[in-house]
Short mmCIF file of C-alpha atoms and ligand atoms in Angstrom, two decimals:
data_model
loop_
_atom_site.label_atom_id
_atom_site.label_comp_id
_atom_site.label_asym_id
_atom_site.label_seq_id
_atom_site.Cartn_x
_atom_site.Cartn_y
_atom_site.Cartn_z
CA MET A 1098 24.22 25.17 -29.31
CA VAL A 1099 21.89 26.27 -26.45
CA LYS A 1100 20.82 23.31 -24.37
CA VAL A 1101 17.65 23.56 -22.43
CA ILE A 1102 16.55 21.15 -19.60
CA THR A 1103 13.14 20.69 -18.01
CA TYR A 1104 11.53 18.25 -15.61
CA GLY A 1105 8.07 16.92 -14.79
CA THR A 1106 5.91 13.95 -14.08
CA PHE A 1107 3.87 14.30 -17.28
CA ASP A 1108 1.10 12.01 -16.08
CA LEU A 1109 -1.81 11.82 -18.53
CA LEU A 1110 0.05 14.20 -20.86
CA HIS A 1111 -2.15 17.22 -21.50
CA TYR A 1112 -2.25 20.55 -23.39
CA GLY A 1113 -0.48 22.36 -20.50
CA HIS A 1114 2.47 19.97 -20.74
CA ILE A 1115 2.72 20.29 -24.51
CA ARG A 1116 2.67 24.08 -24.38
CA LEU A 1117 5.41 23.99 -21.72
CA LEU A 1118 7.60 21.69 -23.86
CA GLU A 1119 7.02 23.83 -26.96
CA ARG A 1120 8.11 26.96 -25.18
CA ALA A 1121 11.05 25.21 -23.50
CA LYS A 1122 12.24 23.96 -26.89
CA ALA A 1123 11.97 27.51 -28.31
CA LEU A 1124 14.38 28.74 -25.60
CA GLY A 1125 17.29 26.91 -27.32
CA ASP A 1126 18.43 24.32 -29.83
CA TYR A 1127 18.37 21.12 -27.86
CA LEU A 1128 15.74 20.04 -25.33
CA ILE A 1129 16.41 17.53 -22.53
CA VAL A 1130 13.29 16.38 -20.60
CA GLY A 1131 13.59 14.71 -17.22
CA VAL A 1132 10.67 12.49 -16.36
CA THR A 1133 10.29 11.55 -12.67
CA SER A 1134 10.64 7.84 -11.76
CA ASP A 1135 7.78 6.19 -9.92
CA ASP A 1136 9.95 5.71 -6.82
CA TYR A 1137 11.03 9.37 -6.83
CA ASP A 1138 7.42 10.57 -7.05
CA LYS A 1139 6.43 8.20 -4.26
CA SER A 1140 9.33 9.56 -2.08
CA ARG A 1141 7.95 13.12 -2.57
CA GLY A 1142 4.45 12.08 -1.70
CA LYS A 1143 3.14 12.00 -5.27
CA ILE A 1144 1.47 8.60 -5.19
CA ASN A 1145 -1.40 9.00 -7.57
CA ASN A 1146 0.12 8.72 -10.95
CA GLN A 1147 -2.10 6.81 -13.32
CA GLN A 1148 0.65 5.99 -15.74
CA SER A 1149 3.87 4.13 -15.27
CA LEU A 1150 7.23 5.76 -15.99
CA MET A 1151 7.46 3.97 -19.39
CA GLU A 1152 4.04 5.20 -20.39
CA ARG A 1153 4.86 8.75 -19.36
CA ILE A 1154 8.18 8.65 -21.26
CA ALA A 1155 6.41 7.28 -24.34
CA ALA A 1156 3.91 10.19 -24.19
CA VAL A 1157 6.70 12.79 -23.95
CA ARG A 1158 8.58 11.13 -26.76
CA ALA A 1159 5.44 11.11 -28.96
CA THR A 1160 5.26 14.91 -28.80
CA GLY A 1161 8.40 14.91 -30.91
CA LEU A 1162 9.62 17.95 -28.87
CA ALA A 1163 12.29 16.30 -26.73
CA ASP A 1164 15.73 15.69 -28.23
CA GLU A 1165 16.66 13.49 -25.21
CA ILE A 1166 14.65 12.04 -22.33
CA ILE A 1167 16.21 11.14 -19.00
CA VAL A 1168 14.80 9.83 -15.75
CA GLU A 1169 14.81 11.88 -12.58
CA GLU A 1170 15.46 9.63 -9.62
CA TYR A 1171 16.71 11.55 -6.69
CA ASP A 1172 16.79 14.92 -4.87
CA GLY A 1173 19.65 17.08 -6.06
CA GLN A 1174 19.85 15.32 -9.44
CA LYS A 1175 19.03 18.48 -11.32
CA ILE A 1176 22.45 19.95 -10.40
CA ASP A 1177 24.21 16.79 -11.52
CA ASP A 1178 22.28 16.76 -14.81
CA ILE A 1179 22.88 20.41 -15.60
CA ARG A 1180 26.61 19.84 -15.11
CA ARG A 1181 26.73 16.55 -16.98
CA PHE A 1182 24.83 17.81 -20.02
CA GLY A 1183 26.23 21.33 -19.92
CA ALA A 1184 22.70 22.74 -19.92
CA ASP A 1185 22.50 26.49 -20.48
CA VAL A 1186 18.89 26.96 -19.46
CA PHE A 1187 16.71 25.27 -16.84
CA THR A 1188 12.99 25.85 -17.22
CA VAL A 1189 9.73 24.84 -15.52
CA GLY A 1190 6.24 26.26 -15.19
CA SER A 1191 5.48 29.23 -13.01
CA ASP A 1192 3.80 27.03 -10.33
CA TRP A 1193 7.48 26.51 -9.26
CA THR A 1194 8.52 30.19 -9.21
CA GLY A 1195 11.31 30.74 -6.78
CA LYS A 1196 11.74 27.09 -6.00
CA PHE A 1197 14.68 26.53 -8.35
CA ASP A 1198 16.47 29.85 -7.93
CA TYR A 1199 19.43 27.89 -6.44
CA LEU A 1200 20.12 26.50 -9.93
CA ASN A 1201 21.13 30.05 -11.16
CA GLU A 1202 24.55 29.11 -9.86
CA TYR A 1203 24.82 26.55 -12.66
CA CYS A 1204 22.72 27.91 -15.51
CA HIS A 1205 20.02 30.41 -16.50
CA VAL A 1206 16.66 29.66 -14.71
CA ILE A 1207 13.42 30.62 -16.52
CA TYR A 1208 9.92 30.14 -15.18
CA LEU A 1209 7.38 29.94 -17.97
CA PRO A 1210 3.74 30.95 -17.28
CA ARG A 1211 1.71 27.89 -16.42
CA THR A 1212 -1.25 27.16 -18.68
CA GLU A 1213 -4.49 27.92 -16.86
CA GLY A 1214 -7.32 25.44 -16.48
CA VAL A 1215 -5.60 22.10 -16.89
CA SER A 1216 -3.57 19.77 -14.71
CA SER A 1217 -2.87 16.07 -14.20
CA THR A 1218 -4.56 16.28 -10.82
CA GLU A 1219 -7.79 17.46 -12.36
CA LEU A 1220 -7.69 14.90 -15.10
CA ARG A 1221 -7.09 12.10 -12.57
CA THR A 1222 -10.01 13.34 -10.48
CA GLU A 1223 -12.34 13.54 -13.49
CA ARG A 1224 -11.41 10.13 -14.78
CA ARG A 1225 -11.51 8.17 -11.58
CA LYS A 1226 -14.16 9.60 -9.28
CA LEU A 1227 -15.02 6.71 -6.99
CA ARG A 1228 -17.75 6.99 -4.34
CA LEU A 1229 -16.51 4.96 -1.46
CA GLY A 1230 -18.85 3.91 1.36
CA ILE A 1231 -17.58 2.72 4.73
CA VAL A 1232 -19.33 -0.14 6.46
CA GLY A 1233 -18.47 -0.67 10.09
CA PHE A 1234 -16.53 1.16 12.71
CA THR A 1235 -12.93 1.31 13.74
CA THR A 1236 -10.88 3.48 16.02
CA PHE A 1237 -8.84 4.54 12.98
CA LEU A 1238 -11.78 5.55 10.90
CA ASP A 1239 -10.87 9.27 11.00
CA LYS A 1240 -7.39 8.40 9.83
CA PHE A 1241 -8.86 6.35 6.99
CA VAL A 1242 -11.19 9.14 5.86
CA ALA A 1243 -8.26 11.66 6.03
CA GLU A 1244 -6.13 9.35 3.89
CA CYS A 1245 -8.97 9.07 1.27
CA GLU A 1246 -8.78 12.84 0.96
CA CYS A 1247 -5.14 12.56 -0.09
CA VAL A 1248 -6.04 10.28 -3.00
CA ASN A 1249 -7.33 11.96 -6.20
CA GLY A 1250 -10.67 10.75 -7.34
CA VAL A 1251 -11.76 8.90 -4.20
CA ASP A 1252 -14.61 10.44 -2.17
CA VAL A 1253 -15.89 8.96 1.04
CA ALA A 1254 -19.59 9.17 0.33
CA SER A 1255 -21.10 7.86 3.57
CA ARG A 1256 -20.91 5.42 6.43
CA PHE A 1257 -23.06 2.58 7.60
CA GLU A 1258 -23.18 0.21 10.56
CA LEU A 1259 -25.18 -2.99 10.90
CA SER A 1260 -27.68 -2.85 13.75
CA GLY A 1261 -27.86 -6.59 14.22
CA THR A 1262 -31.58 -6.66 13.39
CA GLU A 1263 -33.58 -8.06 10.47
CA ALA A 1264 -33.71 -4.62 8.86
CA ASP A 1265 -30.01 -4.83 8.10
CA GLN A 1266 -30.24 -6.54 4.69
CA LYS A 1267 -32.59 -3.92 3.27
CA ALA A 1268 -30.74 -0.99 4.91
CA LEU A 1269 -27.44 -2.25 3.59
CA GLU A 1270 -28.87 -2.62 0.08
CA ASN A 1271 -30.18 0.90 0.28
CA PHE A 1272 -26.85 2.18 1.44
CA LEU A 1273 -25.08 0.32 -1.39
CA GLU A 1274 -27.25 2.19 -3.93
CA THR A 1275 -25.37 5.41 -3.00
CA VAL A 1276 -21.79 4.15 -3.54
CA ASP A 1277 -19.54 2.52 -6.20
CA ALA A 1278 -17.37 0.58 -3.77
CA VAL A 1279 -17.19 -0.24 -0.05
CA TYR A 1280 -14.53 -0.44 2.57
CA ILE A 1281 -15.59 -3.03 5.17
CA VAL A 1282 -14.24 -2.62 8.65
CA ALA A 1283 -16.98 -4.29 10.65
CA PRO A 1284 -16.25 -7.15 13.08
CA PRO A 1285 -14.91 -10.17 11.12
CA GLU A 1286 -17.96 -12.29 11.63
CA GLN A 1287 -20.01 -9.71 9.66
CA HIS A 1288 -17.60 -9.47 6.74
CA TYR A 1289 -18.98 -12.32 4.72
CA PHE A 1290 -22.56 -11.05 4.79
CA ILE A 1291 -21.56 -7.48 3.96
CA ALA A 1292 -19.10 -8.46 1.26
CA ARG A 1293 -21.57 -10.87 -0.41
CA THR A 1294 -24.35 -8.29 -0.33
CA ALA A 1295 -22.00 -5.70 -1.83
CA LEU A 1296 -20.72 -7.93 -4.62
CA GLU A 1297 -24.22 -9.12 -5.43
CA LYS A 1298 -25.18 -5.46 -5.85
CA GLY A 1299 -22.25 -4.99 -8.23
CA ARG A 1300 -20.02 -3.00 -5.82
CA HIS A 1301 -16.26 -3.38 -5.47
CA VAL A 1302 -15.02 -4.42 -2.01
CA LEU A 1303 -12.02 -3.50 0.08
CA CYS A 1304 -12.30 -5.50 3.30
CA GLU A 1305 -10.16 -5.48 6.35
CA SER A 1306 -8.60 -8.89 6.69
CA PRO A 1307 -9.78 -11.52 7.31
CA ILE A 1308 -12.32 -11.21 4.54
CA ALA A 1309 -14.08 -14.32 5.70
CA THR A 1310 -13.57 -16.67 8.65
CA LYS A 1311 -14.30 -19.86 6.67
CA GLU A 1312 -12.46 -21.11 3.61
CA ASP A 1313 -15.64 -22.03 1.65
CA GLU A 1314 -17.16 -18.59 2.29
CA PHE A 1315 -14.00 -16.93 1.02
CA GLY A 1316 -14.06 -19.15 -2.01
CA SER A 1317 -17.65 -18.23 -2.80
CA LEU A 1318 -16.89 -14.52 -2.45
CA LEU A 1319 -13.96 -14.86 -4.85
CA ALA A 1320 -16.12 -16.69 -7.39
CA LEU A 1321 -18.80 -14.03 -7.11
CA ALA A 1322 -16.26 -11.19 -7.59
CA GLU A 1323 -14.82 -12.95 -10.60
CA GLN A 1324 -18.19 -13.67 -12.16
CA LYS A 1325 -19.24 -10.03 -11.80
CA GLY A 1326 -15.87 -8.55 -12.78
CA LEU A 1327 -15.47 -6.79 -9.44
CA VAL A 1328 -12.53 -6.15 -7.19
CA LEU A 1329 -12.38 -8.01 -3.89
CA MET A 1330 -9.33 -6.77 -2.06
CA GLU A 1331 -7.85 -7.89 1.20
CA GLY A 1332 -7.14 -4.81 3.40
CA ILE A 1333 -3.80 -5.37 5.08
CA LYS A 1334 -2.20 -1.96 4.99
CA THR A 1335 1.32 -3.33 5.67
CA ALA A 1336 1.27 -5.11 2.28
CA PHE A 1337 1.16 -1.68 0.56
CA SER A 1338 4.04 -0.03 2.34
CA THR A 1339 7.11 0.38 0.19
CA ALA A 1340 9.55 -0.82 2.83
CA TYR A 1341 7.59 -4.07 3.36
CA GLU A 1342 7.23 -4.71 -0.38
CA ARG A 1343 10.95 -4.16 -0.93
CA LEU A 1344 12.07 -6.44 1.90
CA ILE A 1345 9.90 -9.20 0.52
CA LEU A 1346 11.59 -8.74 -2.86
CA LEU A 1347 15.07 -8.68 -1.36
CA ALA A 1348 14.38 -11.87 0.67
CA LYS A 1349 12.94 -13.53 -2.40
CA SER A 1350 15.89 -12.65 -4.52
CA GLY A 1351 18.26 -14.50 -2.20
CA LYS A 1352 19.95 -11.59 -0.42
CA ILE A 1353 20.07 -13.54 2.84
CA GLY A 1354 20.47 -16.96 1.19
CA GLN A 1355 17.80 -19.51 1.76
CA ILE A 1356 15.10 -18.58 4.24
CA VAL A 1357 15.03 -20.82 7.31
CA SER A 1358 12.73 -18.89 9.59
CA VAL A 1359 10.15 -16.06 9.58
CA ASP A 1360 9.13 -14.63 12.92
CA ALA A 1361 6.58 -11.89 13.21
CA THR A 1362 5.21 -10.31 16.41
CA CYS A 1363 2.32 -7.78 16.60
CA THR A 1364 0.93 -6.65 19.94
CA SER A 1365 -1.04 -3.72 21.25
CA ILE A 1366 -2.79 -3.29 24.56
CA ARG A 1367 -5.73 -1.03 23.85
CA LYS A 1368 -7.54 0.30 26.80
CA ASN A 1369 -10.87 2.09 26.40
CA THR A 1370 -11.56 0.64 22.93
CA PRO A 1371 -15.29 0.90 22.27
CA VAL A 1372 -16.81 -2.64 22.38
CA ARG A 1373 -18.09 -2.42 18.83
CA ALA A 1374 -14.56 -1.85 17.56
CA ARG A 1375 -13.01 -4.63 19.59
CA TRP A 1376 -11.53 -7.50 17.63
CA ASN A 1377 -9.91 -10.57 19.16
CA SER A 1378 -6.10 -10.71 18.86
CA ILE A 1379 -6.05 -13.29 16.15
CA SER A 1380 -8.33 -11.29 13.83
CA ALA A 1381 -6.87 -7.93 14.68
CA TRP A 1382 -3.26 -8.94 14.17
CA GLY A 1383 -3.21 -12.41 12.65
CA PRO A 1384 -3.52 -11.54 8.98
CA THR A 1385 -0.75 -8.93 9.24
CA ALA A 1386 1.63 -11.27 11.07
CA LEU A 1387 0.84 -14.18 8.73
CA LEU A 1388 1.42 -12.11 5.60
CA PRO A 1389 5.29 -12.29 5.49
CA ILE A 1390 5.20 -15.97 6.34
CA PHE A 1391 2.89 -16.94 3.55
CA GLN A 1392 4.43 -14.52 1.05
CA LEU A 1393 7.97 -15.75 1.77
CA LEU A 1394 7.51 -19.47 2.55
CA GLY A 1395 4.31 -20.16 0.64
CA THR A 1396 1.15 -21.69 1.95
CA ASP A 1397 2.08 -25.39 1.87
CA TYR A 1398 3.16 -25.78 5.49
CA GLN A 1399 3.32 -29.30 7.01
CA ALA A 1400 2.16 -28.55 10.45
CA MET A 1401 0.54 -25.74 12.44
CA MET A 1402 0.31 -25.42 16.22
CA ILE A 1403 -1.82 -22.75 17.90
CA SER A 1404 -1.29 -21.79 21.56
CA THR A 1405 -3.72 -19.36 23.08
CA ARG A 1406 -4.37 -17.61 26.33
CA PHE A 1407 -7.99 -16.43 26.46
CA LEU A 1408 -9.44 -13.36 27.99
CA ASP A 1409 -12.97 -14.63 27.46
CA GLU A 1410 -13.32 -17.89 25.52
CA ALA A 1411 -17.04 -17.80 25.23
CA ALA A 1412 -16.69 -14.49 23.43
CA ASN A 1413 -13.74 -15.93 21.38
CA LEU A 1414 -11.54 -13.14 22.80
CA ASP A 1415 -7.90 -14.16 22.98
CA ALA A 1416 -5.46 -12.13 24.95
CA PHE A 1417 -2.45 -13.76 23.42
CA THR A 1418 -1.90 -16.30 20.58
CA LYS A 1419 1.23 -17.87 19.26
CA ILE A 1420 1.19 -19.99 16.11
CA ASP A 1421 4.07 -22.18 14.95
CA PHE A 1422 4.41 -23.48 11.43
CA THR A 1423 6.70 -26.13 10.13
CA TYR A 1424 7.61 -26.32 6.43
CA SER A 1425 9.72 -28.93 4.76
CA ASN A 1426 12.70 -26.51 4.70
CA ALA A 1427 11.89 -23.79 7.23
CA VAL A 1428 9.89 -22.76 10.29
CA ALA A 1429 7.82 -19.76 11.11
CA SER A 1430 5.90 -18.20 14.01
CA ILE A 1431 3.59 -15.42 14.83
CA LYS A 1432 2.89 -13.92 18.20
CA VAL A 1433 -0.21 -11.65 18.35
CA ALA A 1434 -1.78 -10.05 21.36
CA GLU A 1435 -4.31 -7.41 22.38
CA GLY A 1436 -3.83 -8.45 25.98
CA ALA A 1437 -0.05 -8.91 26.28
CA LYS A 1438 2.99 -6.95 25.20
CA SER A 1439 6.11 -7.92 23.32
CA GLU A 1440 8.66 -6.50 20.98
CA GLY A 1441 6.84 -5.98 17.67
CA ASN A 1442 9.57 -6.83 15.22
CA LEU A 1443 9.91 -9.03 12.18
CA ILE A 1444 12.92 -11.23 11.57
CA VAL A 1445 13.54 -13.21 8.47
CA SER A 1446 16.50 -15.58 8.95
CA GLY A 1447 18.50 -17.00 6.14
CA THR A 1448 21.55 -19.20 5.52
CA GLU A 1449 23.63 -16.10 4.67
CA GLY A 1450 22.19 -13.38 6.90
CA TYR A 1451 18.86 -12.02 8.25
CA ILE A 1452 16.43 -9.16 7.67
CA TYR A 1453 15.57 -7.17 10.75
CA VAL A 1454 12.55 -4.89 10.79
CA PRO A 1455 12.28 -2.97 14.08
CA ALA A 1456 9.02 -2.38 15.96
CA PRO A 1457 6.49 -1.50 14.93
CA TRP A 1458 7.38 -3.51 11.81
CA TRP A 1459 3.84 -3.36 10.26
CA LYS A 1460 4.20 0.33 9.61
CA THR A 1461 7.88 0.66 9.07
CA ASP A 1462 9.77 2.89 6.67
CA TYR A 1463 13.09 1.18 7.46
CA PHE A 1464 14.79 -2.24 7.67
CA GLU A 1465 18.21 -3.75 7.79
CA LEU A 1466 19.98 -6.57 6.09
CA ARG A 1467 22.43 -8.03 8.62
CA TYR A 1468 25.31 -10.40 8.07
CA GLU A 1469 27.98 -12.18 10.07
CA ASN A 1470 30.40 -9.33 9.28
CA PRO A 1471 28.65 -6.13 10.42
CA LYS A 1472 30.59 -4.25 7.67
CA ASP A 1473 28.34 -5.94 5.12
CA ASN A 1474 25.15 -4.76 6.81
CA LYS A 1475 22.82 -2.52 4.81
CA ARG A 1476 20.05 -0.21 5.82
CA TYR A 1477 17.06 0.63 3.64
CA PHE A 1478 14.83 3.66 4.09
CA TYR A 1479 11.57 4.40 2.21
CA GLN A 1480 8.86 6.96 2.40
CA LEU A 1481 5.75 5.86 4.24
CA ASP A 1482 2.69 8.05 3.94
CA GLY A 1483 -0.33 7.49 6.10
CA GLU A 1484 0.93 4.17 7.59
CA GLY A 1485 0.26 2.48 4.23
CA ILE A 1486 -3.49 3.22 4.31
CA ARG A 1487 -3.04 5.79 1.54
CA TYR A 1488 -1.27 3.30 -0.69
CA GLU A 1489 -3.93 0.72 0.06
CA ILE A 1490 -6.63 3.11 -1.12
CA VAL A 1491 -4.57 4.02 -4.24
CA ALA A 1492 -4.06 0.31 -5.00
CA PHE A 1493 -7.86 -0.34 -4.60
CA ALA A 1494 -8.76 2.52 -6.95
CA ARG A 1495 -6.09 1.44 -9.40
CA SER A 1496 -7.27 -2.17 -9.60
CA ILE A 1497 -10.86 -0.99 -10.15
CA ASN A 1498 -9.63 1.19 -13.00
CA ASN A 1499 -7.21 -1.37 -14.42
CA PRO A 1500 -8.93 -4.77 -14.33
CA GLY A 1501 -6.50 -7.58 -14.58
CA GLU A 1502 -3.72 -5.96 -12.64
CA LYS A 1503 -2.28 -8.52 -10.21
CA SER A 1504 -3.29 -7.93 -6.60
CA TYR A 1505 -0.68 -7.32 -3.91
CA ILE A 1506 -2.02 -10.18 -1.75
CA SER A 1507 -2.60 -13.36 -3.82
CA GLU A 1508 -5.75 -15.38 -3.43
CA LYS A 1509 -3.59 -18.29 -2.15
CA VAL A 1510 -2.30 -16.07 0.67
CA SER A 1511 -5.83 -14.83 1.47
CA LEU A 1512 -7.09 -18.39 1.53
CA ALA A 1513 -4.28 -19.50 3.84
CA ILE A 1514 -5.09 -16.61 6.24
CA THR A 1515 -8.78 -17.66 6.26
CA LYS A 1516 -7.78 -21.21 6.99
CA VAL A 1517 -5.84 -20.15 10.05
CA MET A 1518 -8.85 -18.19 11.27
CA GLU A 1519 -11.11 -21.21 10.71
CA ASN A 1520 -8.73 -23.51 12.61
CA PHE A 1521 -8.59 -21.04 15.45
CA ASP A 1522 -12.42 -20.79 15.70
CA ALA A 1523 -12.67 -24.63 15.50
CA ARG A 1524 -9.89 -25.01 18.09
CA LEU A 1525 -7.94 -27.27 15.80
CA HIS A 1526 -4.20 -27.92 16.29
CA PHE A 1527 -4.88 -26.01 19.47
CA THR A 1528 -3.49 -25.70 22.99
CA ARG A 1529 -5.11 -23.56 25.67
CA LEU A 1530 -2.75 -21.74 28.01
CA GLY A 1531 -3.85 -21.41 31.63
CA ASP A 1532 -3.98 -18.06 33.29
CA ASP A 1533 -2.14 -18.93 36.52
N1 LIG B 941 2.66 22.69 -16.53
C1 LIG B 941 2.21 23.84 -17.17
N2 LIG B 941 0.84 24.07 -17.25
C2 LIG B 941 0.01 23.19 -16.69
C3 LIG B 941 0.43 22.02 -16.01
C4 LIG B 941 1.76 21.78 -16.00
O1 LIG B 941 2.95 24.65 -17.65
N3 LIG B 941 -1.33 23.45 -16.78
C5 LIG B 941 4.08 22.44 -16.42
C6 LIG B 941 4.59 22.37 -15.04
O2 LIG B 941 4.80 23.71 -14.50
C7 LIG B 941 5.92 21.62 -15.20
C8 LIG B 941 5.54 20.62 -16.33
O3 LIG B 941 4.38 21.18 -16.98
O4 LIG B 941 6.90 22.50 -15.61
C9 LIG B 941 5.27 19.30 -15.88
O5 LIG B 941 4.22 19.39 -14.85
P1 LIG B 941 3.60 18.15 -14.04
O6 LIG B 941 3.86 18.48 -12.58
O7 LIG B 941 4.04 16.92 -14.58
O8 LIG B 941 2.03 18.44 -14.34
P2 LIG B 941 0.85 18.91 -13.51
O9 LIG B 941 -0.36 18.89 -14.42
O10 LIG B 941 1.12 20.17 -12.80
O11 LIG B 941 0.70 17.70 -12.53
P3 LIG B 941 0.02 17.56 -11.05
O12 LIG B 941 -1.34 18.08 -11.22
O13 LIG B 941 0.12 16.07 -10.74
O14 LIG B 941 0.85 18.44 -10.13
#
């Protein structure tokens, strides 16, 4: 019996895939199809799959061509599989010509001509073309636009900035006519107005956090989005990085015992930042630093204490802010600064061990689980493309296309972030630090 093995992602299964499988099957008597896992695809930079592994497997199975389906999870697995199954032939499409010649050592390698004119990439692009408009300005705008280019089916249509005059409402409405969705990166005090105008116009919204600076404003935006069936997504790029997601899952599943403390620090001293792109420390870093606290310990803290050193209080510009939270069973703290420097790490302490994420933890691809006995320590590495911005855009496009999918950042967490901002602005639970 001649065994044939082939691999692929098989996203949105199309005619090209079916022809490949038919010809692969015809090369022998038994066809094994390896379907790439979601994690494996992510690790090789393929982040746009529209279908989950189970959906892709089901589609391959439905062709009736595969005698056996396996999951491809790691680099080098093909050699393992060929040996394990005793495969005689390895085949893939001619877009891979030469790439798998090294497998000739184990079996016969055949490249089959690729079917012209169809690909998953094209199908994804056709299905999901989203015209994204940017409202506001940030120093990382170019990075954001470049990351959009890496995501199938998302086009940055145009940019817009508020002028601060009465003409803004009309101009913004005109701008919104030209897009399907907006990414808001204007100063935080403008977010509510822009997001509300966009939602009223029926446009999906991805907004840099904080979405609003007052709880009731955030609540009204949420209600508006729900009523209109639109996506209102909090843009904290860290939330979308694989390493961050996984460390939250590990901590929640008890790997370090019960959590007793979460401490997050985010600082950056930015010289020469254009004034229109300048955010105060608490808005620029607060949401990111608060995220692991609220995601791990919940939002029902018993006490909050804010300590701030101002650069210019009248302009609400804080150089450094520390916030301490007390929960019934744990404590937490954030340190954020645009005018002071510290070690930007994240430490989650538990009764059995702790999670250490080195600086800059908000864009990390790596963390460690550490225990009393260093022999038990474990290191975790993950792929991080585009500092998480790319995954954030993918998640935004996905939730537009799949209404009902749970958002990465829950409404409760967003609301708790907004509440901290509101307390800061109202100087509640507040201590001013002197500058001498
Ligand atoms: N394939 C093919 N003809 C096509 C598309 C794919 O023969 N028009 C083959 C590939 O060469 C591979 C298998 O089908 O052997 C699975 O390909 P996959 O990468 O999953 O599909 P693509 O459409 O190429 O996906 P993408 O656009 O995401 O790269």
